Short mmCIF file of C-alpha atoms and ligand atoms in Angstrom, two decimals:
data_model
loop_
_atom_site.label_atom_id
_atom_site.label_comp_id
_atom_site.label_asym_id
_atom_site.label_seq_id
_atom_site.Cartn_x
_atom_site.Cartn_y
_atom_site.Cartn_z
CA MET A 1119 -4.26 -21.88 6.11
CA PRO A 1120 -6.57 -23.16 8.47
CA GLY A 1121 -8.60 -20.45 10.86
CA LYS A 1122 -8.34 -17.30 8.42
CA GLU A 1123 -10.08 -16.46 5.72
CA MET A 1124 -8.09 -17.12 2.13
CA LYS A 1125 -7.95 -14.03 -0.10
CA ARG A 1126 -6.06 -13.49 -3.19
CA ILE A 1127 -4.59 -9.48 -2.55
CA LEU A 1128 -3.22 -6.85 -4.75
CA VAL A 1129 -1.42 -4.07 -3.74
CA THR A 1130 -0.94 -1.01 -5.83
CA GLY A 1131 1.90 1.09 -4.98
CA ALA A 1132 3.45 -1.36 -2.86
CA VAL A 1133 6.73 -0.34 -2.81
CA GLY A 1134 6.35 3.32 -1.22
CA GLN A 1135 5.59 4.31 2.38
CA ILE A 1136 2.57 2.58 3.48
CA GLY A 1137 2.47 0.01 0.25
CA SER A 1138 5.83 -1.37 1.94
CA GLU A 1139 5.11 -1.85 5.75
CA LEU A 1140 1.45 -2.79 4.88
CA THR A 1141 2.57 -5.54 1.80
CA MET A 1142 4.35 -7.45 4.65
CA ALA A 1143 2.17 -7.13 7.18
CA LEU A 1144 -0.91 -8.96 4.97
CA ARG A 1145 2.08 -11.54 3.21
CA GLU A 1146 2.59 -12.21 7.35
CA ARG A 1147 -1.70 -12.42 7.80
CA PHE A 1148 -2.49 -14.23 4.65
CA GLY A 1149 0.16 -16.42 3.78
CA ASN A 1150 3.35 -14.70 1.32
CA GLU A 1151 2.33 -16.32 -2.40
CA ASN A 1152 -1.05 -14.64 -1.82
CA VAL A 1153 -0.37 -11.07 -1.68
CA VAL A 1154 0.51 -9.52 -4.84
CA ALA A 1155 3.17 -6.34 -4.47
CA THR A 1156 3.61 -4.17 -7.44
CA GLY A 1157 4.59 -0.73 -7.93
CA ARG A 1158 5.17 1.52 -11.15
CA SER A 1159 9.49 2.33 -11.80
CA THR A 1160 10.81 2.00 -8.16
CA ALA A 1161 12.81 -1.51 -7.82
CA PRO A 1162 11.22 -3.38 -4.81
CA SER A 1163 13.46 -3.74 -1.60
CA PRO A 1164 15.35 -7.45 -1.54
CA THR A 1165 12.02 -7.95 1.59
CA LEU A 1166 9.65 -6.82 -0.47
CA ARG A 1167 10.80 -8.70 -3.56
CA ASP A 1168 11.76 -11.82 -1.79
CA SER A 1169 9.15 -12.84 0.33
CA GLY A 1170 5.91 -12.98 -2.51
CA PRO A 1171 4.98 -11.98 -5.66
CA PHE A 1172 5.85 -8.70 -7.43
CA GLU A 1173 5.13 -7.14 -10.76
CA PHE A 1174 5.24 -4.15 -12.32
CA ILE A 1175 1.65 -1.92 -13.12
CA ASP A 1176 1.23 1.63 -14.38
CA VAL A 1177 -2.36 2.33 -12.27
CA ALA A 1178 -3.17 4.89 -15.06
CA LYS A 1179 -3.02 2.24 -17.37
CA LYS A 1180 -6.09 -0.80 -17.19
CA LYS A 1181 -5.23 -3.26 -18.70
CA THR A 1182 -1.86 -3.72 -16.90
CA ILE A 1183 -3.57 -3.86 -13.44
CA GLU A 1184 -5.68 -6.64 -15.13
CA ALA A 1185 -3.17 -8.84 -16.31
CA VAL A 1186 -1.91 -9.38 -12.68
CA VAL A 1187 -5.67 -9.39 -11.72
CA GLU A 1188 -6.29 -12.27 -13.91
CA ARG A 1189 -3.07 -13.74 -13.61
CA TYR A 1190 -3.28 -14.09 -9.43
CA ARG A 1191 -6.94 -14.46 -9.52
CA ILE A 1192 -7.01 -11.72 -7.22
CA ASP A 1193 -10.38 -10.70 -4.73
CA THR A 1194 -9.11 -7.91 -2.82
CA VAL A 1195 -6.75 -4.24 -3.66
CA TYR A 1196 -5.03 -2.67 -0.95
CA HIS A 1197 -4.97 0.31 -3.61
CA LEU A 1198 -1.74 2.72 -2.22
CA ALA A 1199 -0.42 4.12 -5.89
CA ALA A 1200 -0.88 7.70 -5.35
CA ILE A 1201 1.22 11.15 -6.02
CA LEU A 1202 1.34 12.88 -2.46
CA SER A 1203 0.93 16.83 -2.01
CA ALA A 1204 3.99 18.48 -2.58
CA VAL A 1205 5.11 16.62 -5.80
CA GLY A 1206 1.48 17.01 -6.57
CA GLU A 1207 2.03 20.56 -6.84
CA LYS A 1208 4.92 20.55 -9.09
CA LYS A 1209 3.33 17.94 -11.27
CA PRO A 1210 -0.52 18.58 -10.83
CA GLN A 1211 -1.70 16.73 -14.84
CA LEU A 1212 0.53 13.44 -13.10
CA CYS A 1213 -1.60 13.82 -9.97
CA TRP A 1214 -4.67 13.87 -11.55
CA ASP A 1215 -3.77 10.77 -14.04
CA VAL A 1216 -2.51 8.89 -11.69
CA ASN A 1217 -4.65 9.33 -8.53
CA VAL A 1218 -7.81 9.68 -10.57
CA ASN A 1219 -7.62 7.50 -13.33
CA GLY A 1220 -5.92 5.28 -11.33
CA LEU A 1221 -8.68 4.53 -8.69
CA TYR A 1222 -11.19 5.13 -11.70
CA ASN A 1223 -9.54 1.68 -13.62
CA VAL A 1224 -9.18 -0.47 -10.16
CA LEU A 1225 -13.13 0.90 -9.05
CA GLU A 1226 -13.89 -0.48 -12.90
CA ILE A 1227 -11.69 -3.57 -12.24
CA ALA A 1228 -13.41 -4.03 -8.98
CA ARG A 1229 -17.19 -3.59 -10.46
CA GLU A 1230 -16.60 -5.56 -13.66
CA ARG A 1231 -15.08 -8.90 -11.66
CA GLU A 1232 -17.22 -8.67 -8.81
CA LEU A 1233 -13.77 -7.85 -6.64
CA THR A 1234 -14.52 -8.80 -3.02
CA ARG A 1235 -13.44 -5.51 -1.52
CA VAL A 1236 -10.96 -2.31 -2.16
CA PHE A 1237 -9.39 0.08 -0.07
CA CYS A 1238 -8.08 3.17 -1.21
CA PRO A 1239 -6.98 6.04 1.58
CA SER A 1240 -7.64 9.25 1.75
CA SER A 1241 -6.09 12.22 3.49
CA ILE A 1242 -5.95 15.06 5.28
CA ALA A 1243 -5.42 17.06 2.60
CA VAL A 1244 -9.38 16.84 1.17
CA PHE A 1245 -9.62 19.58 4.04
CA GLY A 1246 -8.64 23.36 3.05
CA ARG A 1247 -9.15 26.80 4.04
CA HIS A 1248 -13.31 26.91 4.49
CA THR A 1249 -12.26 23.72 6.78
CA PRO A 1250 -13.16 24.27 10.66
CA VAL A 1251 -9.02 23.24 11.72
CA HIS A 1252 -9.94 22.37 15.40
CA ASN A 1253 -11.33 18.74 16.10
CA THR A 1254 -12.37 19.07 12.07
CA PRO A 1255 -15.82 17.40 12.20
CA GLN A 1256 -16.25 13.86 9.49
CA GLU A 1257 -18.90 15.62 7.97
CA THR A 1258 -17.50 19.31 7.18
CA ILE A 1259 -16.44 21.47 4.09
CA LEU A 1260 -13.68 20.23 1.68
CA SER A 1261 -11.98 23.34 0.27
CA PRO A 1262 -8.76 21.31 -0.71
CA THR A 1263 -5.66 24.03 -2.23
CA THR A 1264 -3.47 21.10 -3.74
CA MET A 1265 -3.97 19.48 -6.80
CA TYR A 1266 -3.47 15.81 -4.22
CA GLY A 1267 -6.24 17.49 -1.97
CA VAL A 1268 -8.46 17.66 -5.11
CA THR A 1269 -7.90 13.94 -6.72
CA LYS A 1270 -9.13 12.98 -3.16
CA VAL A 1271 -11.91 14.71 -2.82
CA ALA A 1272 -13.02 13.56 -6.35
CA GLY A 1273 -11.58 10.19 -4.95
CA GLU A 1274 -13.67 9.81 -1.86
CA ALA A 1275 -17.01 10.89 -4.26
CA LEU A 1276 -16.51 8.14 -6.83
CA CYS A 1277 -15.15 5.09 -4.31
CA ASP A 1278 -18.86 6.09 -2.81
CA TYR A 1279 -20.91 6.40 -6.13
CA TYR A 1280 -18.88 2.80 -7.04
CA PHE A 1281 -20.36 1.80 -3.36
CA GLN A 1282 -23.81 2.73 -4.18
CA ARG A 1283 -24.17 2.67 -7.49
CA PHE A 1284 -22.45 -0.55 -8.31
CA GLY A 1285 -22.03 -1.89 -4.60
CA VAL A 1286 -18.24 -1.99 -4.67
CA ASP A 1287 -17.14 -2.16 -1.21
CA VAL A 1288 -14.55 0.21 -0.85
CA ARG A 1289 -13.08 1.86 2.49
CA GLY A 1290 -10.67 4.35 3.28
CA MET A 1291 -9.63 6.86 5.86
CA ARG A 1292 -8.20 10.04 5.26
CA TYR A 1293 -5.17 9.30 6.62
CA PRO A 1294 -2.85 12.21 8.29
CA GLY A 1295 1.05 12.36 8.18
CA ILE A 1296 2.50 9.14 8.61
CA ILE A 1297 5.70 8.47 10.02
CA SER A 1298 7.99 5.67 9.93
CA SER A 1299 11.16 4.12 10.38
CA GLU A 1300 11.07 1.92 7.44
CA THR A 1301 10.46 3.57 3.97
CA LEU A 1302 10.82 7.63 3.56
CA PRO A 1303 7.74 8.95 1.87
CA GLY A 1304 7.78 9.92 -1.40
CA GLY A 1305 7.05 13.93 -1.77
CA GLY A 1306 4.34 14.85 0.96
CA THR A 1307 4.33 17.67 3.17
CA THR A 1308 4.48 15.86 6.24
CA ASP A 1309 7.98 14.63 5.43
CA TYR A 1310 9.82 16.66 7.29
CA ALA A 1311 8.13 14.91 10.88
CA VAL A 1312 10.48 11.72 9.26
CA ALA A 1313 12.98 13.59 7.96
CA ILE A 1314 13.65 15.61 11.32
CA TYR A 1315 14.61 12.30 12.69
CA TYR A 1316 16.72 10.88 10.42
CA GLU A 1317 18.70 14.26 10.41
CA ALA A 1318 18.27 13.44 14.43
CA VAL A 1319 20.19 10.34 14.59
CA ALA A 1320 22.60 10.97 11.01
CA ASN A 1321 23.95 14.35 11.90
CA GLN A 1322 22.28 16.23 15.01
CA ARG A 1323 20.71 19.06 12.67
CA TYR A 1324 17.92 19.24 10.58
CA THR A 1325 16.50 22.25 8.76
CA CYS A 1326 13.03 22.57 8.69
CA PHE A 1327 11.02 23.40 6.03
CA VAL A 1328 7.85 24.39 8.14
CA ARG A 1329 7.61 26.82 10.70
CA GLU A 1330 8.19 25.73 14.11
CA ASP A 1331 4.72 26.54 15.43
CA THR A 1332 3.15 24.66 12.62
CA VAL A 1333 0.73 21.66 13.98
CA LEU A 1334 -0.59 18.92 12.06
CA PRO A 1335 -2.05 15.47 12.80
CA MET A 1336 0.49 12.83 12.52
CA MET A 1337 0.48 8.78 12.74
CA TYR A 1338 2.94 5.97 13.47
CA MET A 1339 2.76 3.56 10.86
CA PRO A 1340 1.78 0.87 13.30
CA ASP A 1341 -1.38 2.59 13.71
CA ALA A 1342 -1.88 3.58 9.91
CA ILE A 1343 -1.45 -0.56 9.12
CA LYS A 1344 -3.48 -1.57 12.07
CA SER A 1345 -6.17 0.74 10.94
CA ALA A 1346 -6.54 -0.51 7.64
CA MET A 1347 -6.40 -4.20 8.51
CA ASP A 1348 -8.98 -3.04 10.82
CA LEU A 1349 -11.43 -1.68 8.42
CA MET A 1350 -11.23 -3.71 5.98
CA GLU A 1351 -12.28 -7.03 8.34
CA THR A 1352 -14.96 -5.10 9.60
CA ASP A 1353 -18.72 -5.88 8.98
CA LEU A 1354 -20.09 -3.77 5.99
CA SER A 1355 -23.33 -4.00 8.31
CA ARG A 1356 -21.59 -1.67 11.12
CA LEU A 1357 -19.98 0.92 8.69
CA GLU A 1358 -22.03 3.87 7.97
CA HIS A 1359 -18.94 5.93 6.45
CA HIS A 1360 -17.11 3.89 3.69
CA SER A 1361 -13.96 5.58 2.12
CA ASN A 1362 -13.78 8.85 4.32
CA PHE A 1363 -13.59 7.98 7.86
CA ASN A 1364 -11.65 10.72 9.79
CA LEU A 1365 -8.42 9.19 11.76
CA ALA A 1366 -6.25 10.51 14.36
CA ALA A 1367 -3.56 9.96 16.44
CA MET A 1368 -1.62 12.44 17.98
CA SER A 1369 -0.96 16.26 16.31
CA PHE A 1370 1.98 18.12 17.71
CA SER A 1371 3.64 21.63 16.08
CA ALA A 1372 7.13 20.93 14.12
CA GLY A 1373 8.62 22.74 17.35
CA GLU A 1374 7.65 20.05 19.65
CA LEU A 1375 8.38 17.61 17.76
CA ALA A 1376 11.78 19.12 18.05
CA ALA A 1377 11.81 19.22 22.12
CA GLU A 1378 10.57 15.33 22.00
CA ILE A 1379 13.39 14.54 19.87
CA LYS A 1380 16.11 16.88 22.31
CA ARG A 1381 14.81 14.91 25.01
CA HIS A 1382 16.98 11.67 23.37
CA ILE A 1383 19.75 13.56 21.38
CA PRO A 1384 20.29 16.73 24.02
CA GLU A 1385 22.45 18.33 21.06
CA PHE A 1386 19.83 18.31 18.71
CA GLN A 1387 19.61 21.70 16.70
CA VAL A 1388 17.07 22.47 14.43
CA GLU A 1389 16.47 25.79 11.89
CA TYR A 1390 13.34 26.38 10.26
CA GLU A 1391 13.56 27.62 6.50
CA PRO A 1392 9.54 27.62 5.44
CA ASP A 1393 9.12 26.88 1.64
CA PHE A 1394 6.07 26.36 -0.65
CA ARG A 1395 4.96 23.39 1.84
CA GLN A 1396 4.27 26.06 4.32
CA GLU A 1397 1.50 27.00 2.46
CA ILE A 1398 -0.03 23.48 2.35
CA ALA A 1399 0.36 22.88 5.66
CA ASP A 1400 -1.87 26.22 6.81
CA SER A 1401 -4.63 24.91 4.81
CA TRP A 1402 -5.03 21.82 6.19
CA PRO A 1403 -6.54 20.76 10.30
CA ARG A 1404 -4.76 20.86 13.17
CA THR A 1405 -6.91 18.43 15.19
CA ILE A 1406 -9.14 15.61 13.86
CA ASP A 1407 -12.37 14.08 15.41
CA ASP A 1408 -12.76 10.98 14.55
CA SER A 1409 -15.50 9.34 16.54
CA SER A 1410 -16.85 7.71 13.74
CA ALA A 1411 -14.29 5.62 13.20
CA ARG A 1412 -13.98 4.42 16.92
CA GLU A 1413 -17.90 4.30 16.54
CA GLU A 1414 -18.08 2.17 13.39
CA TRP A 1415 -15.31 0.21 14.01
CA GLY A 1416 -13.42 0.60 17.17
CA TRP A 1417 -10.21 2.49 16.29
CA GLU A 1418 -7.90 3.75 18.95
CA PRO A 1419 -4.39 4.70 18.16
CA GLY A 1420 -1.63 3.17 19.91
CA TYR A 1421 1.17 5.57 19.99
CA ASP A 1422 1.19 8.87 20.77
CA LEU A 1423 4.65 11.57 20.75
CA ALA A 1424 6.45 10.06 22.98
CA ALA A 1425 6.42 6.86 22.56
CA MET A 1426 6.72 6.95 18.60
CA THR A 1427 9.86 8.79 19.46
CA ALA A 1428 11.51 6.62 21.44
CA HIS A 1429 10.72 3.64 18.63
CA MET A 1430 11.92 5.76 16.01
CA LEU A 1431 15.15 6.71 17.54
CA GLU A 1432 15.68 3.20 18.93
CA ARG A 1433 15.23 1.74 15.45
CA LEU A 1434 17.19 4.44 13.07
CA SER A 1435 20.12 4.47 15.73
CA ASN A 1436 20.64 0.51 15.75
CA ARG A 1437 20.74 1.26 11.88
CA HIS A 1438 23.03 4.12 11.59
CA ALA A 1439 25.35 2.10 14.07
CA ARG A 1440 25.57 -0.57 11.35
CA GLY A 1441 25.95 1.77 8.59
CA LYS A 1442 22.49 1.44 7.08
CA LEU A 1443 20.69 4.45 8.20
CA TYR A 1444 19.43 5.04 5.15
CA ARG A 1445 19.34 1.36 3.41
C1 AKB B 2746 0.87 14.42 2.51
O1 AKB B 2746 2.11 14.84 2.98
O2 AKB B 2746 1.10 14.79 0.98
C2 AKB B 2746 0.53 13.53 2.98
C3 AKB B 2746 -0.71 13.43 3.46
C4 AKB B 2746 -1.01 14.03 4.47
O3 AKB B 2746 -1.35 12.73 2.55
N1 AKB B 2746 1.80 12.90 3.95
#
């Protein structure tokens, strides 16, 4: 691959919402055969399966990761396998096992085999009731109320420890809710902000599980992918932070999101029936100060609510017309 740095990359959680698109972006950049997608049990999409290597692993079982790292001579890991906030509240033990023990296994393998770099995203779920909700600072109180948030705080601390103690170059950011037209999210609190688009296109109705005035930070998938690639390619000497960058793109209420969709689909109707996820949403910040990410590695989002909505609705409407909205 002339002009491009050779890498042998492992992606965990590659069947998930971020993983499925990040894997394809990495394959395009580094070559299909150099990016090994892995998942625990869900079958990969034909696109993922047919474009490069795919293996089943369980990140909570170190040997299953090691076998793939060994076989493909992996030097870089994008560790995306995780249980999200809503499922984590239903299965807290599983959430701890996958998110903390899984990360520990990846970091140990990176230490033992001197891997070049590890990516592990954190989340706005590290924040909580005692965190300032407006323009949440980079350095602030972490007081998560969910098991998912607890695992992400532990994960950030673990990553920093591995960097300082063992020199493992591990990086990550606190993702807000991620919205995408390609793969549905699995079990997060911010999932309503994706489901609303699908239901607007399919049925022109949506019952939202958070209140109309619920404001959360969100990001469109192309920006999420760009942020991961950019952070991973930044020279280490530029970074003061490593695995806990605040990251922002846009913040809006569920009502504002519905109103933006209505501009394209005037007959769209939304009802609000908050469930247990409302409490989680209420514990998270509304807006985020991401100046460290901007200063240290040049972060800048490309999409706002209007641009994202136009793009989402165009893609989903095209798929719906072909009878493939949910694939
Ligand atoms: C969730 O809702 O659990 C995730 C997140 C904000 O990390 N989307």
